[in-house]
Coordinates of C-alpha atoms in Angstrom, one line a residue:
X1 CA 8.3 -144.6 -24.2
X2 CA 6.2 -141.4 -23.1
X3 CA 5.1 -143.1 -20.3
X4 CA 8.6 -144.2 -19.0
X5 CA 10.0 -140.3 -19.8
X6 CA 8.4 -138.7 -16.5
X7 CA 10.1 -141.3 -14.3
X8 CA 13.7 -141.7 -16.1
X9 CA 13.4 -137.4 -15.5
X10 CA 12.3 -138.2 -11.6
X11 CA 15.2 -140.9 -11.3
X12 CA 17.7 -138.5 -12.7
X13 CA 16.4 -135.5 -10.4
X14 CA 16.8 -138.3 -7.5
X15 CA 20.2 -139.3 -8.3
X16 CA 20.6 -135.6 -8.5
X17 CA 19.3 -135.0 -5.3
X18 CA 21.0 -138.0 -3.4
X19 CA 24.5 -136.4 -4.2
X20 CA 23.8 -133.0 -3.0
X21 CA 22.9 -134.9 0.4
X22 CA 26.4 -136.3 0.5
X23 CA 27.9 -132.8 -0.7
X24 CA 26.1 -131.4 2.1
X25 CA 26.9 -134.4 4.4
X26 CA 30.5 -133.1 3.7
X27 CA 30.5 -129.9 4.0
X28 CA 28.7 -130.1 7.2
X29 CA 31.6 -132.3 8.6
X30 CA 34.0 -129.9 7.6
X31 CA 31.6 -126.8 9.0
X32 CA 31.9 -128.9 12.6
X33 CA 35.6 -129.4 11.8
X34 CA 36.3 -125.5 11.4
X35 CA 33.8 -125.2 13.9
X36 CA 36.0 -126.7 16.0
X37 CA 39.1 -125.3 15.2
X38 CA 37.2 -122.2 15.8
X39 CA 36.5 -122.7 19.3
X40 CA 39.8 -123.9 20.0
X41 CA 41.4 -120.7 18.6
X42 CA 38.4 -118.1 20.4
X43 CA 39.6 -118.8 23.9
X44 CA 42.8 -116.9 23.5
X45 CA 41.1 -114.1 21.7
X46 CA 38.0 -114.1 24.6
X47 CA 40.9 -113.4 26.9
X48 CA 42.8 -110.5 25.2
X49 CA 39.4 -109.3 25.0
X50 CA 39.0 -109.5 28.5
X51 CA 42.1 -107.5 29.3
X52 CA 41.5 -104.6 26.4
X53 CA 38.2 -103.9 28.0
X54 CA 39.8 -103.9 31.7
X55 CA 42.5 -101.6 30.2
X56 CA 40.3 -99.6 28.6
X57 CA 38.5 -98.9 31.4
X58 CA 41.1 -98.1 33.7
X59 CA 42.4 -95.2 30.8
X60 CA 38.9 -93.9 30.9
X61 CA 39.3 -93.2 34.6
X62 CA 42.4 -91.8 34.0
X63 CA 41.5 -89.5 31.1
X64 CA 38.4 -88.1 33.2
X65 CA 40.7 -87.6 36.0
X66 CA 43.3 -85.7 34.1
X67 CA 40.1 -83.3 32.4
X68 CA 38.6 -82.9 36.0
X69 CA 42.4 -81.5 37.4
X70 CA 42.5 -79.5 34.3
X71 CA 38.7 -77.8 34.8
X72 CA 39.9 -77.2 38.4
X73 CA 43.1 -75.6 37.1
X74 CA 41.3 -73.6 34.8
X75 CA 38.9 -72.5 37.6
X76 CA 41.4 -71.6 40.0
X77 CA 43.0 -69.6 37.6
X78 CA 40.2 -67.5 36.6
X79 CA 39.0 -67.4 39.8
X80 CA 42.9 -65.8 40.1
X81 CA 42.8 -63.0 37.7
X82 CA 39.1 -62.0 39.1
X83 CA 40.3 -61.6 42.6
X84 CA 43.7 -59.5 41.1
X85 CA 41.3 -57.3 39.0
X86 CA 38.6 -56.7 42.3
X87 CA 42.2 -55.8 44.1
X88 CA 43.4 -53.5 41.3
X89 CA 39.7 -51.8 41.0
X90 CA 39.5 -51.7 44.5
X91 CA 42.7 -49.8 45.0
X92 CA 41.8 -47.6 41.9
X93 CA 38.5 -46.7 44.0
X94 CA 40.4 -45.6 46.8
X95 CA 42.6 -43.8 45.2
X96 CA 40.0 -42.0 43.2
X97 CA 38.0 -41.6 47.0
X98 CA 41.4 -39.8 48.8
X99 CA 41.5 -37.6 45.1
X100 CA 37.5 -36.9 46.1
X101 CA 38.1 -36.2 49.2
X102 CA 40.6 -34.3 48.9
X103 CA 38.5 -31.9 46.0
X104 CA 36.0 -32.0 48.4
X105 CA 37.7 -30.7 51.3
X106 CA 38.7 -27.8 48.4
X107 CA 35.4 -26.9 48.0
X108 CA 34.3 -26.9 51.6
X109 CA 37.0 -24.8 52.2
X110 CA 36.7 -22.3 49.0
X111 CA 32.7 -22.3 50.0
X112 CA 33.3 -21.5 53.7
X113 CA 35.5 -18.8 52.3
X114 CA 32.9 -17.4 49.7
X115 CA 30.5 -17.5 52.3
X116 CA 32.6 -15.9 54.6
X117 CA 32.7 -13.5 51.8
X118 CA 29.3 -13.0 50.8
X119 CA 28.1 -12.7 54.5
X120 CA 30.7 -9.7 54.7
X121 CA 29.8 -8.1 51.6
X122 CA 25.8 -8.0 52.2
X123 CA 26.8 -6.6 55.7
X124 CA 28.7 -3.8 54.3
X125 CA 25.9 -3.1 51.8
X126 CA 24.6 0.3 53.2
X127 CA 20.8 0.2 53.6
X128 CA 19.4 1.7 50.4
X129 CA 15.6 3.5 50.5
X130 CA 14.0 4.6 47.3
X131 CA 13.9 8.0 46.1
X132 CA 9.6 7.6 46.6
X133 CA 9.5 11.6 47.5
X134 CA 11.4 12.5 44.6
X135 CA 9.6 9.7 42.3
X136 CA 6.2 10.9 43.2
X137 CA 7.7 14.5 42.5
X138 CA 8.8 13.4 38.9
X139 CA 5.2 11.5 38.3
X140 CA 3.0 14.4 39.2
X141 CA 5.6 16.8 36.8
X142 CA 4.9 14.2 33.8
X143 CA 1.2 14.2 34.7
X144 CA 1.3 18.2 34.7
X145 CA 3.3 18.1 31.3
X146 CA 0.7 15.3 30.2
X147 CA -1.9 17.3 31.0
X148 CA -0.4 20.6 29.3
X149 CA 0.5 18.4 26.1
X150 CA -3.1 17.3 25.9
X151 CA -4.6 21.2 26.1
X152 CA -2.2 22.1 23.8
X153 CA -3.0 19.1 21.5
X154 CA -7.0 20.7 21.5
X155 CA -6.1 24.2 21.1
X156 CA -3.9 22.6 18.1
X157 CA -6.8 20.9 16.9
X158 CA -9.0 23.6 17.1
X159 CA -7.2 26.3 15.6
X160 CA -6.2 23.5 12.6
X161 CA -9.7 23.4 12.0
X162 CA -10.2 27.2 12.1
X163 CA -7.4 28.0 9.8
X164 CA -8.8 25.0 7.4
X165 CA -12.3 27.0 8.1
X166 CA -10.0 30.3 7.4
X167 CA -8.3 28.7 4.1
X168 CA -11.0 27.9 2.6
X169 CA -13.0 31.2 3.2
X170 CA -9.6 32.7 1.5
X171 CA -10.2 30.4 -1.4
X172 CA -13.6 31.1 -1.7
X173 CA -13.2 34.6 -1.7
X174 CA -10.0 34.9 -4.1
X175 CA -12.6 32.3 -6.3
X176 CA -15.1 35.1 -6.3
X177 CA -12.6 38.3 -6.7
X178 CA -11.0 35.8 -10.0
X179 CA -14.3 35.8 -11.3
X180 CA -15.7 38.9 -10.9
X181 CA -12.2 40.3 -12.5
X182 CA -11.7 38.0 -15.4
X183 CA -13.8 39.4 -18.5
X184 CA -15.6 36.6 -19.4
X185 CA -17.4 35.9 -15.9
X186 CA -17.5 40.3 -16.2
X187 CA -19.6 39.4 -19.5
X188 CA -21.6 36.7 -17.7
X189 CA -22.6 39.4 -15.2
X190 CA -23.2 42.2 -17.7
X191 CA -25.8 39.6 -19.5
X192 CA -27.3 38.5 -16.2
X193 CA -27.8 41.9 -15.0
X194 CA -29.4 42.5 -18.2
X195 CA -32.4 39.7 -18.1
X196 CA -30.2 36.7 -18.1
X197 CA -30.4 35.3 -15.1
X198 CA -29.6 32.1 -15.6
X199 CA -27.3 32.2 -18.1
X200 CA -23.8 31.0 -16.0
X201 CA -25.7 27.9 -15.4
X202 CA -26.2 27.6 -19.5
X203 CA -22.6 28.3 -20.0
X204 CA -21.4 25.7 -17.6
X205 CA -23.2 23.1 -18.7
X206 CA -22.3 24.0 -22.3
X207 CA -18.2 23.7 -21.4
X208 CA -18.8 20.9 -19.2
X209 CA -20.5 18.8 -21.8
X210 CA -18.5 19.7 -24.8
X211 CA -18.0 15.9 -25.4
X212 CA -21.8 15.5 -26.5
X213 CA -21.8 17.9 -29.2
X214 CA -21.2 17.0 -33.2
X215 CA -19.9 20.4 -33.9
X216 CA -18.7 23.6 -32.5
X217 CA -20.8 25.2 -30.2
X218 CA -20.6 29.1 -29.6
X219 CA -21.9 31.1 -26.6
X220 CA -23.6 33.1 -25.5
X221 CA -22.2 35.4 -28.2
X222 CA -21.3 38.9 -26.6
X223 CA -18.6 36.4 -25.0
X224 CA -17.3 35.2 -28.8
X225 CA -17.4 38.8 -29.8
X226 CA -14.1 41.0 -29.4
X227 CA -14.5 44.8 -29.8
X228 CA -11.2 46.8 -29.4
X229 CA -13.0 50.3 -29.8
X230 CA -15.0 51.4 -26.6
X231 CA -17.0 53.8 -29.4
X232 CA -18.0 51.0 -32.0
X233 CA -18.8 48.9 -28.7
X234 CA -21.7 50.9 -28.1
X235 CA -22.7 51.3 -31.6
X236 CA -22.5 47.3 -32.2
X237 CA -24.6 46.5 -29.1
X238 CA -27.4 48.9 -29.3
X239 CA -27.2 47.5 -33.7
X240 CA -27.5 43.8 -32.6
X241 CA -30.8 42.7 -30.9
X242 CA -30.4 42.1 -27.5
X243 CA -31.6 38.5 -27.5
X244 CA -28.4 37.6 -30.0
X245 CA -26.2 38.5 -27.0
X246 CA -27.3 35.3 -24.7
X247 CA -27.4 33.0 -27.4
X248 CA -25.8 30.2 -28.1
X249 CA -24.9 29.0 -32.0
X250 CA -24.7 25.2 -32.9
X251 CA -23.5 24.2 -36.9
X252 CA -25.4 20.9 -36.3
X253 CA -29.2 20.2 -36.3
X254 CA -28.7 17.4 -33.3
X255 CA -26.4 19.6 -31.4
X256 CA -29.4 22.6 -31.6
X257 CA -32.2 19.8 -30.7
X258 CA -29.7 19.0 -27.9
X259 CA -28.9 22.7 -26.6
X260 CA -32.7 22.9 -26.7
X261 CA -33.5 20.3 -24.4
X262 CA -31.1 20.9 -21.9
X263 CA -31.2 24.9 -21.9
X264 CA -35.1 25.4 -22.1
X265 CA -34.6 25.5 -18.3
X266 CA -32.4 28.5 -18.3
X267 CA -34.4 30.6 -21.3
X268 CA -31.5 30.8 -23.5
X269 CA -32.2 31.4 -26.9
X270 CA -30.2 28.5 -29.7
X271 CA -29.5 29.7 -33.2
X272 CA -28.4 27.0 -35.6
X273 CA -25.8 28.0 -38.5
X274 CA -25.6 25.5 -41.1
X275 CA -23.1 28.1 -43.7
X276 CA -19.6 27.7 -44.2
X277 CA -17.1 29.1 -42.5
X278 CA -16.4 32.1 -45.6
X279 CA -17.4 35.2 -44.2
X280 CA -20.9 36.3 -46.2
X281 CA -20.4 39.3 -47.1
X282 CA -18.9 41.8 -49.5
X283 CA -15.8 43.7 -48.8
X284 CA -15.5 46.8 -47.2
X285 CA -15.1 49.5 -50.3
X286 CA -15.2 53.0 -49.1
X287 CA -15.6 55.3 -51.9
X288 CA -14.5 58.9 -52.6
X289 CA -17.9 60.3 -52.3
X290 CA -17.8 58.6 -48.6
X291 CA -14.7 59.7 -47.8
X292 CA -15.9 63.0 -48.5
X293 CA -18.8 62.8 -46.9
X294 CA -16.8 61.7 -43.4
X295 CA -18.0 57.8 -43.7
X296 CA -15.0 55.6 -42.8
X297 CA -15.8 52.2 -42.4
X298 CA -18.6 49.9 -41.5
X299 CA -19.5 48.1 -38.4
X300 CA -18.9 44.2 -40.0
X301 CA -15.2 45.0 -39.8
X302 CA -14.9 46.9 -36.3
X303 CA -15.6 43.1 -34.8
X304 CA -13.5 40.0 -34.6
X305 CA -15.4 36.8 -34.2
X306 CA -15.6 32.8 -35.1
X307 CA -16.8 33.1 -39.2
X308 CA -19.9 31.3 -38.0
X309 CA -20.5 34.3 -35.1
X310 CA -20.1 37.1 -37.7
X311 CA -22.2 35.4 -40.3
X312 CA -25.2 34.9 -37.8
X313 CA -24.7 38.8 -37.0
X314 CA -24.5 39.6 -40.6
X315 CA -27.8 37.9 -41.3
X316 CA -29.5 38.1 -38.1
X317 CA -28.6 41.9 -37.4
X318 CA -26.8 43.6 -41.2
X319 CA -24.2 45.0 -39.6
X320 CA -22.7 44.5 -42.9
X321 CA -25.1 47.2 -44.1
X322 CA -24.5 49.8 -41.2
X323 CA -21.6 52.4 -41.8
X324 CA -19.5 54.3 -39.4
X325 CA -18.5 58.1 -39.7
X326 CA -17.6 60.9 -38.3
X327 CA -19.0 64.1 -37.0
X328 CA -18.5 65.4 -40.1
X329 CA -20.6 62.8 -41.6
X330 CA -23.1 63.6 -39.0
X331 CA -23.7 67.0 -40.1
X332 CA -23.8 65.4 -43.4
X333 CA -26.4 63.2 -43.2
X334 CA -28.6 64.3 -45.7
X335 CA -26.2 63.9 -48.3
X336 CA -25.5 60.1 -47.2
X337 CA -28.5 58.7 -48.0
X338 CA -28.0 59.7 -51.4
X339 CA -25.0 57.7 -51.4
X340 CA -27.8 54.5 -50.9
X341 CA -26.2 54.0 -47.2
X342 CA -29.6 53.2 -44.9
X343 CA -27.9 52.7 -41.3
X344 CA -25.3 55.2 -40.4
X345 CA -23.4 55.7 -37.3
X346 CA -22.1 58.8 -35.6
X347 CA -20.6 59.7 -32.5
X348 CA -23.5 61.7 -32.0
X349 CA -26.0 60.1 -33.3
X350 CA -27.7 56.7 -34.9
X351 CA -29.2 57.5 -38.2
X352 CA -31.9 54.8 -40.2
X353 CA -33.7 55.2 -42.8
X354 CA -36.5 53.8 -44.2
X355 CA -38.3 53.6 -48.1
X356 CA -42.0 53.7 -48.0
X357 CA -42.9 50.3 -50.2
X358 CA -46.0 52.3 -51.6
X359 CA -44.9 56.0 -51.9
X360 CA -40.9 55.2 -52.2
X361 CA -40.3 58.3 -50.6
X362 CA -37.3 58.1 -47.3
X363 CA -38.3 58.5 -43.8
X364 CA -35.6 59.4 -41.1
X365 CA -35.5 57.9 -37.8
X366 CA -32.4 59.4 -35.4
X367 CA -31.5 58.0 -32.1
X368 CA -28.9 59.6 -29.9
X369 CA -26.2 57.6 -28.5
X370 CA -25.5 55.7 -25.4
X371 CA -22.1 54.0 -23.7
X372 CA -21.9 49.9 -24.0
X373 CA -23.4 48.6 -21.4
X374 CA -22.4 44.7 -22.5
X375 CA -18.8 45.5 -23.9
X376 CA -17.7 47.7 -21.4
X377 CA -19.5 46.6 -18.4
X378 CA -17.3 47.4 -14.9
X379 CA -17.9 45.2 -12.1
X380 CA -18.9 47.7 -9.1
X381 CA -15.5 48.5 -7.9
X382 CA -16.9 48.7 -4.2
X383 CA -17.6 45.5 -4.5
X384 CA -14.0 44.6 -5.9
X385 CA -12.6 46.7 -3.2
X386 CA -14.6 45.2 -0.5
X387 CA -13.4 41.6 -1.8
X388 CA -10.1 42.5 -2.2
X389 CA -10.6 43.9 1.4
X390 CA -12.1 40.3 2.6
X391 CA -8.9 38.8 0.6
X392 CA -6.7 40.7 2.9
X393 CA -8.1 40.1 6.4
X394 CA -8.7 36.4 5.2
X395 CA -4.9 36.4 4.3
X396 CA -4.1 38.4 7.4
X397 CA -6.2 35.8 9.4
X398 CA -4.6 32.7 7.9
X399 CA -0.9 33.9 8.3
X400 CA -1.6 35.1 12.3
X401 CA -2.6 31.5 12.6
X402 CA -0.3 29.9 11.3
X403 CA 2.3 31.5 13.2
X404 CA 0.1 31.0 16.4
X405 CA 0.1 27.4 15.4
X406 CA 3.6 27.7 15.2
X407 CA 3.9 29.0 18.4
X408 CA 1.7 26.4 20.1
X409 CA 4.0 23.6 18.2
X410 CA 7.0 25.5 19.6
X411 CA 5.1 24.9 22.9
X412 CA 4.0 21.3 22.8
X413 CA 7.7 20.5 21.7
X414 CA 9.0 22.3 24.8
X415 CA 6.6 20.8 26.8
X416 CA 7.4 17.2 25.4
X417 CA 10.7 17.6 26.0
X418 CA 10.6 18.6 29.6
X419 CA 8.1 15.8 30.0
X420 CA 10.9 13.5 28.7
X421 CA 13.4 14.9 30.6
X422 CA 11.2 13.9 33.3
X423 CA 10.6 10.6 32.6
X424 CA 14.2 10.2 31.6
X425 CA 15.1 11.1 35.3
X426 CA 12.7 8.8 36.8
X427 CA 13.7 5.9 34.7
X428 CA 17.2 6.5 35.9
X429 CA 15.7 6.3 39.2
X430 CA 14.3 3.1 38.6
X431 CA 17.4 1.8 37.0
X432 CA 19.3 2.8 39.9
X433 CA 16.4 1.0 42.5
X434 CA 16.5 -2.2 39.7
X435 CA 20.0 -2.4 40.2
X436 CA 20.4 -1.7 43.9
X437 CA 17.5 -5.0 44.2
X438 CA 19.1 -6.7 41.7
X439 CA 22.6 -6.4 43.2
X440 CA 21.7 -7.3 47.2
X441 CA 19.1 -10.5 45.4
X442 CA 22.8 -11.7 43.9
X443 CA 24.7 -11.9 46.9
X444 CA 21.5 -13.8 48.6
X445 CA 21.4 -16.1 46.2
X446 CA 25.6 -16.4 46.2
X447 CA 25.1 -16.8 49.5
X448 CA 21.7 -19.6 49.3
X449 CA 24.0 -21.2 46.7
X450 CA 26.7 -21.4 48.8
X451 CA 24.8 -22.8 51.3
X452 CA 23.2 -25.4 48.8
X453 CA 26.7 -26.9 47.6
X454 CA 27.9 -26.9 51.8
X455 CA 24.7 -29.0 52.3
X456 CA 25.4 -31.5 49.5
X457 CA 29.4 -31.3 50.1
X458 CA 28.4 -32.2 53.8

């Protein structure tokens, strides 16, 4: 049975295959059947063809034709409105040439007229020649006033620098008259023309360097003393010793180191007070028995001076131990000692007296009495008046100059303003020559112009 399968499978597939042959058998008949038919039916259709294609064609043509009249139309009709629009631009431009023309014919004419004009007017301008006589007049009249301004300029100059010379000569001079009148420089004097030569250089540099000192500094002291009596004047400087005059009185051990330093150079003698500033000594009491006697006060209280002053004096010189009287007391002074008074003061005389330190007996010594020298020193009043007399002409000399100077700027100013006045007229001159070029260059070039604008018109 399995070996009969294959073949009853081929003989089925065959019997299969046999009647697709005769399906295809038919159908083929019938394809050559409608094939037929086909053809039959295709030569009708082959023919309409035939005629669409020829009608076709013949629209074509027609359709191309119609376009091409159309583009031709179209030309033309451009073609049209460029040739109206030349026309109309054309006829515009000649329009606008007659209008030119016309304008231009204007201008010629207006030109030739202006011209015309022009020509007339530069040949009625009168021939015009510079003032040159009256302009070289006017510069050599500057250069004189030039010339006279300068001189007067120097002699300015130079008598500006005399009368500076002459003002300060004044200065100097009133300097020295101030000095030699003002007490204290009278003081200075009186010390220097006692054996103190140097000693305005000390007191400078003393007020000039007040800053360096501790303390109060006083000095010299005849210039911190202030006597009011002309009498006890005398008695307290020939009492004091005379080198206490030109000192100078410090209150502080640097400030006397200092002062001795810096014033060795001038000799000036430094006392250093280290006491309060009570004065040291007991009050005046001036008893009956004095009174009697003619004794009327003592020489510590005839004085005014800075506490530290009068203390040095006190201890240096015991003028709290010398009395003052009168002549009575003078012709008393026998009797004064008795009253345990050792210095005594008269207007006649200078009484001391001294106890023997072995005997104890008194010994008199009497001196007469001379005028202050220090106190009531006088400048030499020649040389005062011959100052005074320098002050004057100096004065005299500065005031003549300044009014000469005044006079010479009285001068220069005249003389600056005739120099203006001459260079106003010569710039008037020249304004007037400026404007007489300037006015005959504007008609030339009215008339070049003119010319110009007939050339280009032309």
């Amino acid at each position: 049975m399995k070996k009969k399968l294959p073949w009853l499978k081929y003989d089925a597939k065959k019997e299969q295959f046999q009647k697709v042959q005769e399906e295809e058998k038919i159908f083929k008949k019938k394809m050559d059947d409608a094939a037929k038919i086909w053809q039959d039916a295709k030569a009708p259709i082959e023919g309409l063809k035939k005629e669409k294609t020829t009608i076709t064609s013949s629209m074509k043509k027609i359709t191309n034709q119609i376009n091409q009249n159309t583009n031709k139309r179209r030309e033309v009709t451009d073609d049209e409105i460029q040739l109206s629009a030349r026309l109309k631009t054309t006829l515009d431009d000649i329009e606008h040439l007659k209008r030119h023309e016309k304008n231009l014919q204007q201008k010629i004419s207006k030109a030739k007229e202006g011209l015309a004009a022009a020509e007339r007017e530069f040949q009625d301008l009168q021939p015009y020649e510079p003032p040159r006589d009256e302009m070289t007049q006017l510069t050599n009249d500057i250069g004189h006033k030039i010339c006279g301004i300068n001189d007067l300029k120097q002699r300015r100059k130079e008598k500006e620098w005399q009368l500076s010379q002459e003002r300060e000569n004044l200065r100097k001079c009133s300097d020295r008259l101030m000095q030699m009148e003002s007490k204290n420089n009278k003081l200075l004097q009186a010390l220097q023309r006692a054996g103190a030569e140097r000693i305005n250089e000390a007191y400078s540099w003393v007020q000039n360097n007040k800053n360096m000192f501790r303390g109060e500094v006083y000095g010299p002291v005849l210039l911190e003393v202030n006597v009011q009596s002309k009498t006890h004047a005398g008695y307290l400087e020939s009492h004091v010793p005379n080198y206490i005059w030109r000192s100078f009185i410090t209150q502080n051990a640097s400030d006397r180191d200092l002062l001795v330093r810096q014033l060795k150079q001038y000799g000036t003698p430094i006392l250093n007070y280290t006491g309060g500033n009570s004065i040291m000594c007991e009050p005046l009491n001036i008893t009956p028995e004095m009174k009697q006697l003619g004794i009327t006060s003592r020489l510590d209280q005839e004085f005014d001076a800075p506490p530290a002053v009068k203390n040095v004096l006190i201890t240096q010189a015991s003028v709290d131990q010398s009395y003052i009287g009168t002549n009575q007391a003078d012709q008393s002074a026998d009797d004064v000692v008795k009253l345990g008074i050792n210095d005594l003061w008269t207007p006649r005389n200078h009484y001391r007296w001294t106890r023997s330190r072995y005997g104890g007996h008194l010994s008199a010594n009497v001196d007469s009495i001379y005028p202050s020298r220090l106190f009531m020193c006088d400048v030499n009043v020649s040389d005062i008046e011959m100052l005074r007399s320098e002050k004057d002409e100096h004065t005299r000399n500065v005031e003549g100059m300044e009014e000469a100077l005044k006079e010479l700027q009285k001068e220069q100013r005249k003389l600056e303003d005739e120099e203006a006045e001459f260079r106003k007229k010569k710039e008037a001159i020249a304004d007037r020559v400026r404007l007489e070029k300037k006015k005959r260059e504007d008609i030339q070039r009215r008339i070049g112009m003119v010319f110009f604008s007939l050339f280009f018109c032309m």
